[in-house]
């Protein structure tokens, strides 16, 4: 998606360690008009898939997922990062290793909201090593719901997540795919 690529080029900030900061338009300050264009694009890609729920993960995925959900006319569920040790039996749970914070945490979704008859589109801001997406996929599978695919804003295609998840037979559509990036040379898209 050219609009998103252009914004990354002009406003993204590359940090050491392969981290792209997009705080001015995507995951701190949020450009809702840009999100609307992203939502329309996700709809164009997945409109024939009968999506009944969008699933994302707190916090950065929520804004993008909510704007997209207006186009799909369906609810959004966000997986919560669990803070308590005891996980009650009324939730689906999985583990995610944080790329940006370097630690493992549990994510949970209430069984009440993710149902076997649901057709789920997962939406997230970044795909890097694929741990967040893998964790979300497990929640969908544990619920016995149908996974329609994943819609990602920024895929860092030089990291293994995209290949791994596609290798599991999951459809992944990313609006901007970064082939390489460095402080010296900037961002190159696929
Ligand atoms: P993964 O689990 O695929 O390694 O990483 C996905 C999650 O890590 C995303 O939900 C996102 O919040 C965060 N993340 C991964 N890479 C980046 C990055 O380069 N920049 C930012 N801002 N977040 C990232």
CSV table of C-alpha atoms and ligand atoms in Angstrom, one decimal:
chain,number,residue,atom,x,y,z
A,1,UNK,CA,0.0,0.0,0.0
A,2,UNK,CA,1.8,3.1,-1.3
A,3,UNK,CA,0.3,5.5,1.2
A,4,UNK,CA,1.6,3.5,4.1
A,5,UNK,CA,5.0,2.9,2.5
A,6,UNK,CA,5.4,6.7,1.9
A,7,UNK,CA,4.5,7.5,5.5
A,8,UNK,CA,7.0,5.0,6.8
A,9,UNK,CA,9.6,6.5,4.4
A,10,UNK,CA,9.0,10.1,5.5
A,11,UNK,CA,8.0,9.6,9.2
A,12,UNK,CA,9.4,6.3,10.4
A,13,UNK,CA,12.5,6.2,12.5
A,14,UNK,CA,14.9,3.4,12.3
A,15,UNK,CA,16.5,2.2,15.6
A,16,UNK,CA,19.5,-0.1,16.2
A,17,UNK,CA,18.4,-3.7,16.6
A,18,UNK,CA,15.9,-3.8,13.7
A,19,UNK,CA,13.2,-1.7,15.4
A,20,UNK,CA,11.1,0.7,13.3
A,21,UNK,CA,9.5,3.5,15.3
A,22,UNK,CA,6.2,4.7,13.9
A,23,UNK,CA,5.0,6.6,16.9
A,24,UNK,CA,4.0,9.7,15.0
A,25,UNK,CA,1.2,8.0,13.0
A,26,UNK,CA,0.7,4.3,14.0
A,27,UNK,CA,1.2,3.3,17.5
A,28,UNK,CA,1.4,6.3,19.8
A,29,UNK,CA,-0.1,9.2,18.0
A,30,UNK,CA,-2.5,7.6,15.5
A,31,UNK,CA,-3.5,9.0,12.0
A,32,UNK,CA,-7.1,7.8,11.8
A,33,UNK,CA,-7.4,8.9,8.2
A,34,UNK,CA,-4.5,6.6,7.3
A,35,UNK,CA,-6.1,3.9,9.4
A,36,UNK,CA,-9.3,4.3,7.3
A,37,UNK,CA,-7.4,3.7,4.1
A,38,UNK,CA,-5.8,0.7,5.7
A,39,UNK,CA,-9.2,-0.6,6.8
A,40,UNK,CA,-10.5,-0.2,3.3
A,41,UNK,CA,-7.6,-2.1,1.9
A,42,UNK,CA,-8.1,-5.0,4.5
A,43,UNK,CA,-11.7,-5.1,3.4
A,44,UNK,CA,-10.8,-5.2,-0.3
A,45,UNK,CA,-8.5,-8.2,0.5
A,46,UNK,CA,-10.8,-10.1,2.8
A,47,UNK,CA,-14.3,-9.0,1.8
A,48,UNK,CA,-15.4,-12.4,0.4
A,49,UNK,CA,-14.3,-14.3,3.5
A,50,UNK,CA,-17.4,-13.8,5.7
A,51,UNK,CA,-15.4,-12.3,8.6
A,52,UNK,CA,-17.5,-12.2,11.8
A,53,UNK,CA,-14.8,-11.1,14.3
A,54,UNK,CA,-11.5,-9.2,14.2
A,55,UNK,CA,-9.0,-10.4,16.7
A,56,UNK,CA,-6.0,-8.2,17.8
A,57,UNK,CA,-3.6,-7.9,20.7
A,58,UNK,CA,-3.3,-5.0,23.1
A,59,UNK,CA,-2.2,-2.3,22.8
A,60,UNK,CA,-0.9,-1.2,19.4
A,61,UNK,CA,-3.2,-3.4,17.3
A,62,UNK,CA,-6.4,-2.0,18.8
A,63,UNK,CA,-6.7,1.3,17.0
A,64,UNK,CA,-6.1,-0.3,13.5
A,65,UNK,CA,-8.4,-3.2,14.3
A,66,UNK,CA,-11.3,-0.9,15.4
A,67,UNK,CA,-11.1,1.3,12.3
A,68,UNK,CA,-11.0,-1.8,10.1
A,69,UNK,CA,-13.9,-3.3,11.9
A,70,UNK,CA,-16.1,-0.4,10.9
A,71,UNK,CA,-15.6,-1.5,7.3
A,72,UNK,CA,-16.2,-5.2,8.1
A,73,UNK,CA,-19.2,-4.3,10.3
A,74,UNK,CA,-18.1,-6.7,13.0
A,75,UNK,CA,-16.9,-6.6,16.6
A,76,UNK,CA,-13.2,-6.5,17.7
A,77,UNK,CA,-11.8,-8.7,20.4
A,78,UNK,CA,-8.4,-7.8,21.8
A,79,UNK,CA,-6.3,-10.4,23.5
A,80,UNK,CA,-5.2,-9.1,26.9
A,81,UNK,CA,-1.7,-9.4,28.2
A,82,UNK,CA,-2.4,-11.4,31.4
A,83,UNK,CA,-0.9,-10.0,34.6
A,84,UNK,CA,-2.1,-12.5,37.2
A,85,UNK,CA,-0.6,-15.9,37.8
A,86,UNK,CA,-3.8,-17.8,38.1
A,87,UNK,CA,-5.6,-18.1,34.8
A,88,UNK,CA,-9.2,-19.1,35.2
A,89,UNK,CA,-10.8,-21.8,33.0
A,90,UNK,CA,-13.1,-19.5,31.2
A,91,UNK,CA,-10.4,-18.1,28.9
A,92,UNK,CA,-8.3,-19.3,26.0
A,93,UNK,CA,-4.6,-18.6,26.6
A,94,UNK,CA,-1.3,-18.7,24.8
A,95,UNK,CA,2.2,-17.5,25.2
A,96,UNK,CA,3.9,-14.6,23.3
A,97,UNK,CA,7.5,-13.6,23.3
A,98,UNK,CA,7.7,-9.8,22.9
A,99,UNK,CA,10.1,-8.7,20.2
A,100,UNK,CA,10.4,-5.2,21.5
A,101,UNK,CA,10.6,-6.0,25.3
A,102,UNK,CA,12.3,-9.4,25.1
A,103,UNK,CA,10.1,-11.2,27.6
A,104,UNK,CA,7.4,-13.9,27.5
A,105,UNK,CA,3.9,-13.2,28.6
A,106,UNK,CA,0.5,-14.9,28.5
A,107,UNK,CA,-2.3,-13.6,26.4
A,108,UNK,CA,-5.9,-14.4,27.1
A,109,UNK,CA,-9.3,-14.1,25.4
A,110,UNK,CA,-12.6,-14.9,27.2
A,111,UNK,CA,-14.3,-18.0,25.8
A,112,UNK,CA,-17.5,-15.9,25.8
A,113,UNK,CA,-16.4,-13.9,22.9
A,114,UNK,CA,-14.5,-16.3,20.6
A,115,UNK,CA,-17.0,-18.9,19.4
A,116,UNK,CA,-16.6,-22.0,17.2
A,117,UNK,CA,-18.9,-20.5,14.5
A,118,UNK,CA,-16.7,-17.4,14.2
A,119,UNK,CA,-14.7,-16.6,11.1
A,120,UNK,CA,-11.8,-14.6,12.4
A,121,UNK,CA,-9.5,-12.1,10.8
A,122,UNK,CA,-6.4,-11.3,12.9
A,123,UNK,CA,-5.1,-7.7,12.6
A,124,UNK,CA,-1.9,-6.4,14.1
A,125,UNK,CA,0.5,-3.5,13.6
A,126,UNK,CA,3.8,-5.4,13.0
A,127,UNK,CA,4.9,-8.9,12.0
A,128,UNK,CA,8.5,-9.6,13.0
A,129,UNK,CA,9.4,-13.0,14.4
A,130,UNK,CA,5.8,-14.1,14.3
A,131,UNK,CA,5.3,-14.8,18.0
A,132,UNK,CA,2.4,-12.4,18.5
A,133,UNK,CA,0.6,-13.8,15.4
A,134,UNK,CA,1.3,-17.4,16.4
A,135,UNK,CA,-0.1,-16.8,19.9
A,136,UNK,CA,-3.3,-15.2,18.4
A,137,UNK,CA,-3.6,-18.1,15.9
A,138,UNK,CA,-3.5,-20.6,18.8
A,139,UNK,CA,-6.4,-18.8,20.5
A,140,UNK,CA,-8.5,-19.0,17.3
A,141,UNK,CA,-7.7,-22.7,16.9
A,142,UNK,CA,-8.4,-23.5,20.6
A,143,UNK,CA,-11.8,-21.9,20.2
A,144,UNK,CA,-12.6,-24.1,17.2
A,145,UNK,CA,-13.2,-21.0,15.2
A,146,UNK,CA,-12.2,-20.6,11.5
A,147,UNK,CA,-9.1,-18.5,10.8
A,148,UNK,CA,-9.7,-16.5,7.7
A,149,UNK,CA,-6.2,-14.9,7.7
A,150,UNK,CA,-4.1,-12.1,9.1
A,151,UNK,CA,-4.0,-8.5,8.1
A,152,UNK,CA,-0.7,-6.8,9.1
A,153,UNK,CA,0.2,-3.1,8.7
A,154,UNK,CA,4.0,-3.5,8.6
A,155,UNK,CA,5.8,-6.8,7.9
A,156,UNK,CA,9.5,-6.8,8.4
A,157,UNK,CA,10.1,-9.4,5.7
A,158,UNK,CA,13.8,-9.7,6.7
A,159,UNK,CA,12.7,-11.4,9.9
A,160,UNK,CA,11.3,-15.0,9.9
A,161,UNK,CA,7.7,-14.5,11.0
A,162,UNK,CA,6.0,-14.0,7.7
A,163,UNK,CA,7.6,-17.2,6.1
A,164,UNK,CA,6.9,-19.2,9.2
A,165,UNK,CA,3.2,-18.2,9.5
A,166,UNK,CA,2.6,-18.6,5.7
A,167,UNK,CA,4.3,-22.0,6.0
A,168,UNK,CA,1.6,-23.0,8.5
A,169,UNK,CA,-0.9,-22.5,5.6
A,170,UNK,CA,-2.3,-19.2,7.0
A,171,UNK,CA,-3.1,-16.4,4.6
A,172,UNK,CA,-1.1,-13.3,5.6
A,173,UNK,CA,-1.6,-9.9,3.8
A,174,UNK,CA,0.7,-7.1,4.8
A,175,UNK,CA,0.1,-3.5,3.7
A,176,UNK,CA,3.8,-2.6,3.7
A,177,UNK,CA,6.6,-5.3,3.5
A,178,UNK,CA,10.1,-4.1,4.4
A,179,UNK,CA,12.8,-6.0,2.6
A,180,UNK,CA,15.6,-4.3,4.5
A,181,UNK,CA,16.3,-1.3,6.7
A,182,UNK,CA,19.3,0.3,8.3
A,183,UNK,CA,20.1,3.6,10.0
A,184,UNK,CA,22.5,4.4,7.1
A,185,UNK,CA,20.4,3.4,4.1
A,186,UNK,CA,16.8,3.8,5.3
A,187,UNK,CA,14.0,1.5,4.4
A,188,UNK,CA,13.7,-0.7,1.3
A,189,UNK,CA,10.3,-2.3,0.5
A,190,UNK,CA,9.7,-5.6,-1.2
B,1,LIG,P1,6.6,-10.6,16.6
B,1,LIG,O1,5.8,-11.3,17.6
B,1,LIG,O2,6.1,-10.8,15.2
B,1,LIG,O3,8.1,-10.8,16.7
B,1,LIG,O4,6.4,-9.0,16.8
B,1,LIG,C1,5.2,-8.5,16.7
B,1,LIG,C2,4.9,-7.5,17.8
B,1,LIG,O5,6.1,-6.8,18.2
B,1,LIG,C3,4.0,-6.4,17.3
B,1,LIG,O6,2.7,-6.6,17.9
B,1,LIG,C4,4.6,-5.1,17.6
B,1,LIG,O7,4.0,-4.5,18.7
B,1,LIG,C5,6.0,-5.4,18.0
B,1,LIG,N1,7.1,-5.0,17.0
B,1,LIG,C6,7.8,-5.9,16.4
B,1,LIG,N2,8.7,-5.3,15.6
B,1,LIG,C7,8.5,-4.0,15.8
B,1,LIG,C8,9.1,-2.8,15.3
B,1,LIG,O8,10.1,-2.8,14.5
B,1,LIG,N3,8.6,-1.6,15.7
B,1,LIG,C9,7.6,-1.5,16.6
B,1,LIG,N4,7.2,-0.3,16.9
B,1,LIG,N5,7.0,-2.6,17.1
B,1,LIG,C10,7.4,-3.8,16.7
